[in-house]
Amino acid sequence: MIHVLLTGSSRGIGAAIAAALDRPDIRLIGHGTASGIAADFADPAAPAHLWDAALDTLDGRIDVLINNAGVFEANPIDRDDAAWAADWARTMQINLTASADLCRRAVLHWRGRESGGRIVNIASRAAYRGDSPDHWHYAASKAGMVAMTKSIARGYARDGILAFAICPGFTMTGMAEDYLASRGGDKLLADIPLGRVAAPEEVAVAARFCALEAPPSMTGSVLDVNGASYVR
């Protein structure tokens, strides 16, 4: 039985990942769902609470951590200093620092364990391509997530700890729908050679592969799911 902790599982990509991992050989603890564990990642203490509660529920063992929780909120540079700094810090806390906290706890949990463990971080195309002028903080948080994933992969592969990142482009979730509507969807879609945004289920397939099937030599890999809108 594989024990999985998935953050941000209540909607969009997270809900699709939870559905993709709905198998008899998997016990999954979600975060933010009615049947999962509540934790507000804007609170620095929340990741530790979530990890401990998940461990208790999963009989003291977590095998896979999937960091998917995140926010995508505009923060124009012409706001007053305090508001701009506060929203920058909020996005970093939720998108990057909370994920880092959980990754740290996972590595400590697995280090020295013969079977190791796997981390899958859901980042973004913005980590490489950047984002809009109102979303510096979002792009920076996702770039940090990619760098963190690579550092974990390099640092702990010998302990059997594997780390992967997935970088979706626009995905048809509530956040993407709002963004497309506010910026002229047809124009943005013209920038995607595939001609459409990704479905959450497509990202979920990649997440499931990394969580369960990707060969160990792939550790440190970053998988793009963006319809060729950004090719590295």
GROMACS .gro file of C-alpha atoms in nm:
model
  232
    1MET     CA    1   0.000   0.000   0.000
    2ILE     CA    2   0.136   0.341  -0.103
    3HIS     CA    3   0.061   0.634   0.128
    4VAL     CA    4   0.022   0.973  -0.043
    5LEU     CA    5  -0.018   1.325   0.094
    6LEU     CA    6  -0.161   1.566  -0.166
    7THR     CA    7  -0.200   1.936  -0.096
    8GLY     CA    8  -0.460   2.154  -0.265
    9SER     CA    9  -0.680   1.858  -0.349
   10SER     CA   10  -1.018   2.030  -0.337
   11ARG     CA   11  -1.042   2.150  -0.697
   12GLY     CA   12  -0.875   2.184  -1.035
   13ILE     CA   13  -0.545   2.006  -1.079
   14GLY     CA   14  -0.547   1.877  -0.723
   15ALA     CA   15  -0.888   1.715  -0.759
   16ALA     CA   16  -0.780   1.559  -1.088
   17ILE     CA   17  -0.464   1.418  -0.925
   18ALA     CA   18  -0.672   1.273  -0.642
   19ALA     CA   19  -0.899   1.105  -0.897
   20ALA     CA   20  -0.599   0.969  -1.090
   21LEU     CA   21  -0.465   0.816  -0.767
   22ASP     CA   22  -0.797   0.659  -0.666
   23ARG     CA   23  -0.671   0.303  -0.667
   24PRO     CA   24  -0.704   0.010  -0.425
   25ASP     CA   25  -0.328   0.008  -0.360
   26ILE     CA   26  -0.315   0.375  -0.260
   27ARG     CA   27  -0.418   0.552   0.059
   28LEU     CA   28  -0.441   0.923  -0.012
   29ILE     CA   29  -0.482   1.206   0.235
   30GLY     CA   30  -0.601   1.526   0.075
   31HIS     CA   31  -0.573   1.879   0.202
   32GLY     CA   32  -0.853   2.132   0.180
   33THR     CA   33  -1.135   1.888   0.105
   34ALA     CA   34  -1.433   1.794   0.318
   35SER     CA   35  -1.285   1.447   0.369
   36GLY     CA   36  -0.926   1.571   0.401
   37ILE     CA   37  -0.731   1.786   0.645
   38ALA     CA   38  -0.787   2.161   0.668
   39ALA     CA   39  -0.476   2.381   0.670
   40ASP     CA   40  -0.441   2.746   0.570
   41PHE     CA   41  -0.093   2.775   0.421
   42ALA     CA   42  -0.091   3.150   0.480
   43ASP     CA   43  -0.026   3.045   0.841
   44PRO     CA   44   0.340   2.939   0.878
   45ALA     CA   45   0.237   2.673   1.131
   46ALA     CA   46  -0.008   2.504   0.893
   47PRO     CA   47   0.232   2.274   0.701
   48ALA     CA   48   0.357   2.113   1.021
   49HIS     CA   49  -0.001   2.061   1.137
   50LEU     CA   50  -0.093   1.903   0.805
   51TRP     CA   51   0.210   1.674   0.801
   52ASP     CA   52   0.156   1.553   1.156
   53ALA     CA   53  -0.216   1.497   1.102
   54ALA     CA   54  -0.149   1.307   0.780
   55LEU     CA   55   0.110   1.088   0.953
   56ASP     CA   56  -0.139   1.007   1.227
   57THR     CA   57  -0.404   0.914   0.972
   58LEU     CA   58  -0.163   0.709   0.761
   59ASP     CA   59  -0.028   0.503   1.051
   60GLY     CA   60   0.299   0.692   1.074
   61ARG     CA   61   0.413   0.652   0.713
   62ILE     CA   62   0.399   0.877   0.408
   63ASP     CA   63   0.558   0.750   0.085
   64VAL     CA   64   0.474   1.026  -0.163
   65LEU     CA   65   0.430   1.400  -0.114
   66ILE     CA   66   0.258   1.599  -0.389
   67ASN     CA   67   0.273   1.976  -0.341
   68ASN     CA   68  -0.006   2.127  -0.547
   69ALA     CA   69  -0.160   2.398  -0.326
   70GLY     CA   70  -0.108   2.751  -0.450
   71VAL     CA   71  -0.257   3.092  -0.519
   72PHE     CA   72  -0.252   3.312  -0.827
   73GLU     CA   73  -0.337   3.666  -0.720
   74ALA     CA   74  -0.259   3.995  -0.895
   75ASN     CA   75  -0.021   4.235  -0.722
   76PRO     CA   76   0.031   4.549  -0.935
   77ILE     CA   77   0.358   4.732  -0.871
   78ASP     CA   78   0.186   5.069  -0.825
   79ARG     CA   79   0.011   4.964  -0.505
   80ASP     CA   80   0.132   5.118  -0.182
   81ASP     CA   81   0.449   4.965  -0.041
   82ALA     CA   82   0.292   4.782   0.250
   83ALA     CA   83   0.017   4.619   0.045
   84TRP     CA   84   0.259   4.514  -0.232
   85ALA     CA   85   0.504   4.364   0.019
   86ALA     CA   86   0.227   4.187   0.209
   87ASP     CA   87   0.086   4.021  -0.103
   88TRP     CA   88   0.436   3.925  -0.222
   89ALA     CA   89   0.497   3.758   0.114
   90ARG     CA   90   0.157   3.586   0.110
   91THR     CA   91   0.217   3.427  -0.230
   92MET     CA   92   0.567   3.317  -0.131
   93GLN     CA   93   0.440   3.168   0.193
   94ILE     CA   94   0.160   2.971   0.030
   95ASN     CA   95   0.326   2.869  -0.296
   96LEU     CA   96   0.688   2.816  -0.193
   97THR     CA   97   0.759   2.826   0.180
   98ALA     CA   98   0.475   2.590   0.275
   99SER     CA   99   0.589   2.347   0.008
  100ALA     CA  100   0.948   2.376   0.130
  101ASP     CA  101   0.836   2.303   0.486
  102LEU     CA  102   0.657   1.987   0.373
  103CYS     CA  103   0.951   1.880   0.155
  104ARG     CA  104   1.183   1.921   0.452
  105ARG     CA  105   0.961   1.707   0.672
  106ALA     CA  106   0.936   1.446   0.399
  107VAL     CA  107   1.314   1.427   0.352
  108LEU     CA  108   1.366   1.394   0.727
  109HIS     CA  109   1.097   1.123   0.736
  110TRP     CA  110   1.258   0.924   0.453
  111ARG     CA  111   1.628   0.978   0.512
  112GLY     CA  112   1.776   0.653   0.627
  113ARG     CA  113   1.461   0.461   0.535
  114GLU     CA  114   1.550   0.182   0.295
  115SER     CA  115   1.258   0.252   0.060
  116GLY     CA  116   1.309   0.630   0.038
  117GLY     CA  117   1.020   0.835  -0.097
  118ARG     CA  118   0.900   1.063  -0.376
  119ILE     CA  119   0.819   1.432  -0.401
  120VAL     CA  120   0.617   1.579  -0.687
  121ASN     CA  121   0.600   1.959  -0.696
  122ILE     CA  122   0.342   2.125  -0.920
  123ALA     CA  123   0.518   2.438  -1.042
  124SER     CA  124   0.432   2.639  -1.355
  125ARG     CA  125   0.547   2.743  -1.699
  126ALA     CA  126   0.593   3.082  -1.534
  127ALA     CA  127   0.903   2.945  -1.359
  128TYR     CA  128   1.083   2.967  -1.695
  129ARG     CA  129   0.883   3.204  -1.910
  130GLY     CA  130   0.779   3.452  -1.643
  131ASP     CA  131   0.428   3.589  -1.608
  132SER     CA  132   0.234   3.914  -1.639
  133PRO     CA  133   0.352   4.245  -1.487
  134ASP     CA  134   0.104   4.189  -1.203
  135HIS     CA  135   0.240   3.843  -1.120
  136TRP     CA  136   0.613   3.877  -1.052
  137HIS     CA  137   0.560   3.706  -0.718
  138TYR     CA  138   0.381   3.409  -0.870
  139ALA     CA  139   0.655   3.347  -1.127
  140ALA     CA  140   0.924   3.385  -0.862
  141SER     CA  141   0.750   3.140  -0.628
  142LYS     CA  142   0.726   2.876  -0.901
  143ALA     CA  143   1.087   2.929  -1.010
  144GLY     CA  144   1.185   2.873  -0.649
  145MET     CA  145   0.985   2.551  -0.645
  146VAL     CA  146   1.171   2.420  -0.950
  147ALA     CA  147   1.510   2.510  -0.801
  148MET     CA  148   1.411   2.347  -0.472
  149THR     CA  149   1.307   2.029  -0.653
  150LYS     CA  150   1.640   2.004  -0.833
  151SER     CA  151   1.830   2.066  -0.510
  152ILE     CA  152   1.640   1.790  -0.331
  153ALA     CA  153   1.699   1.551  -0.620
  154ARG     CA  154   2.072   1.618  -0.622
  155GLY     CA  155   2.108   1.614  -0.248
  156TYR     CA  156   1.920   1.301  -0.152
  157ALA     CA  157   1.914   1.061  -0.450
  158ARG     CA  158   2.158   0.833  -0.268
  159ASP     CA  159   1.899   0.800   0.007
  160GLY     CA  160   1.636   0.682  -0.241
  161ILE     CA  161   1.457   1.017  -0.221
  162LEU     CA  162   1.335   1.122  -0.564
  163ALA     CA  163   1.201   1.464  -0.662
  164PHE     CA  164   1.016   1.579  -0.972
  165ALA     CA  165   0.852   1.902  -1.083
  166ILE     CA  166   0.568   1.952  -1.328
  167CYS     CA  167   0.525   2.284  -1.505
  168PRO     CA  168   0.178   2.331  -1.650
  169GLY     CA  169   0.091   2.626  -1.869
  170PHE     CA  170  -0.266   2.747  -1.867
  171THR     CA  171  -0.488   2.473  -1.728
  172MET     CA  172  -0.864   2.482  -1.734
  173THR     CA  173  -0.920   2.547  -1.366
  174GLY     CA  174  -1.103   2.830  -1.193
  175MET     CA  175  -0.783   3.036  -1.174
  176ALA     CA  176  -0.705   2.994  -1.544
  177GLU     CA  177  -1.062   3.074  -1.650
  178ASP     CA  178  -1.052   3.402  -1.459
  179TYR     CA  179  -0.712   3.491  -1.603
  180LEU     CA  180  -0.812   3.414  -1.961
  181ALA     CA  181  -1.135   3.611  -1.929
  182SER     CA  182  -0.957   3.916  -1.790
  183ARG     CA  183  -0.692   3.924  -2.063
  184GLY     CA  184  -0.876   3.825  -2.379
  185GLY     CA  185  -0.886   3.450  -2.406
  186ASP     CA  186  -0.858   3.426  -2.786
  187LYS     CA  187  -0.535   3.624  -2.796
  188LEU     CA  188  -0.375   3.412  -2.526
  189LEU     CA  189  -0.493   3.089  -2.684
  190ALA     CA  190  -0.326   3.194  -3.010
  191ASP     CA  191   0.005   3.168  -2.823
  192ILE     CA  192  -0.051   2.797  -2.758
  193PRO     CA  193   0.039   2.587  -3.066
  194LEU     CA  194  -0.188   2.307  -2.948
  195GLY     CA  195  -0.478   2.553  -2.973
  196ARG     CA  196  -0.621   2.495  -2.627
  197VAL     CA  197  -0.526   2.503  -2.264
  198ALA     CA  198  -0.448   2.181  -2.082
  199ALA     CA  199  -0.713   1.983  -1.899
  200PRO     CA  200  -0.643   1.915  -1.530
  201GLU     CA  201  -0.656   1.545  -1.610
  202GLU     CA  202  -0.354   1.584  -1.839
  203VAL     CA  203  -0.148   1.733  -1.559
  204ALA     CA  204  -0.275   1.458  -1.330
  205VAL     CA  205  -0.140   1.189  -1.564
  206ALA     CA  206   0.205   1.343  -1.540
  207ALA     CA  207   0.178   1.372  -1.161
  208ARG     CA  208   0.071   1.011  -1.124
  209PHE     CA  209   0.361   0.897  -1.343
  210CYS     CA  210   0.612   1.088  -1.131
  211ALA     CA  211   0.457   0.971  -0.806
  212LEU     CA  212   0.440   0.603  -0.893
  213GLU     CA  213   0.618   0.501  -1.211
  214ALA     CA  214   0.899   0.733  -1.317
  215PRO     CA  215   1.231   0.547  -1.308
  216PRO     CA  216   1.474   0.663  -1.039
  217SER     CA  217   1.716   0.798  -1.300
  218MET     CA  218   1.453   1.062  -1.385
  219THR     CA  219   1.488   1.227  -1.047
  220GLY     CA  220   1.534   1.601  -1.082
  221SER     CA  221   1.330   1.610  -1.402
  222VAL     CA  222   1.090   1.891  -1.485
  223LEU     CA  223   0.797   1.790  -1.705
  224ASP     CA  224   0.625   2.056  -1.917
  225VAL     CA  225   0.251   2.039  -1.982
  226ASN     CA  226   0.185   2.355  -2.179
  227GLY     CA  227   0.081   2.270  -2.535
  228ALA     CA  228   0.424   2.381  -2.667
  229SER     CA  229   0.357   2.740  -2.559
  230TYR     CA  230   0.701   2.740  -2.401
  231VAL     CA  231   0.961   2.493  -2.519
  232ARG     CA  232   1.291   2.467  -2.332
   0.00000   0.00000   0.00000
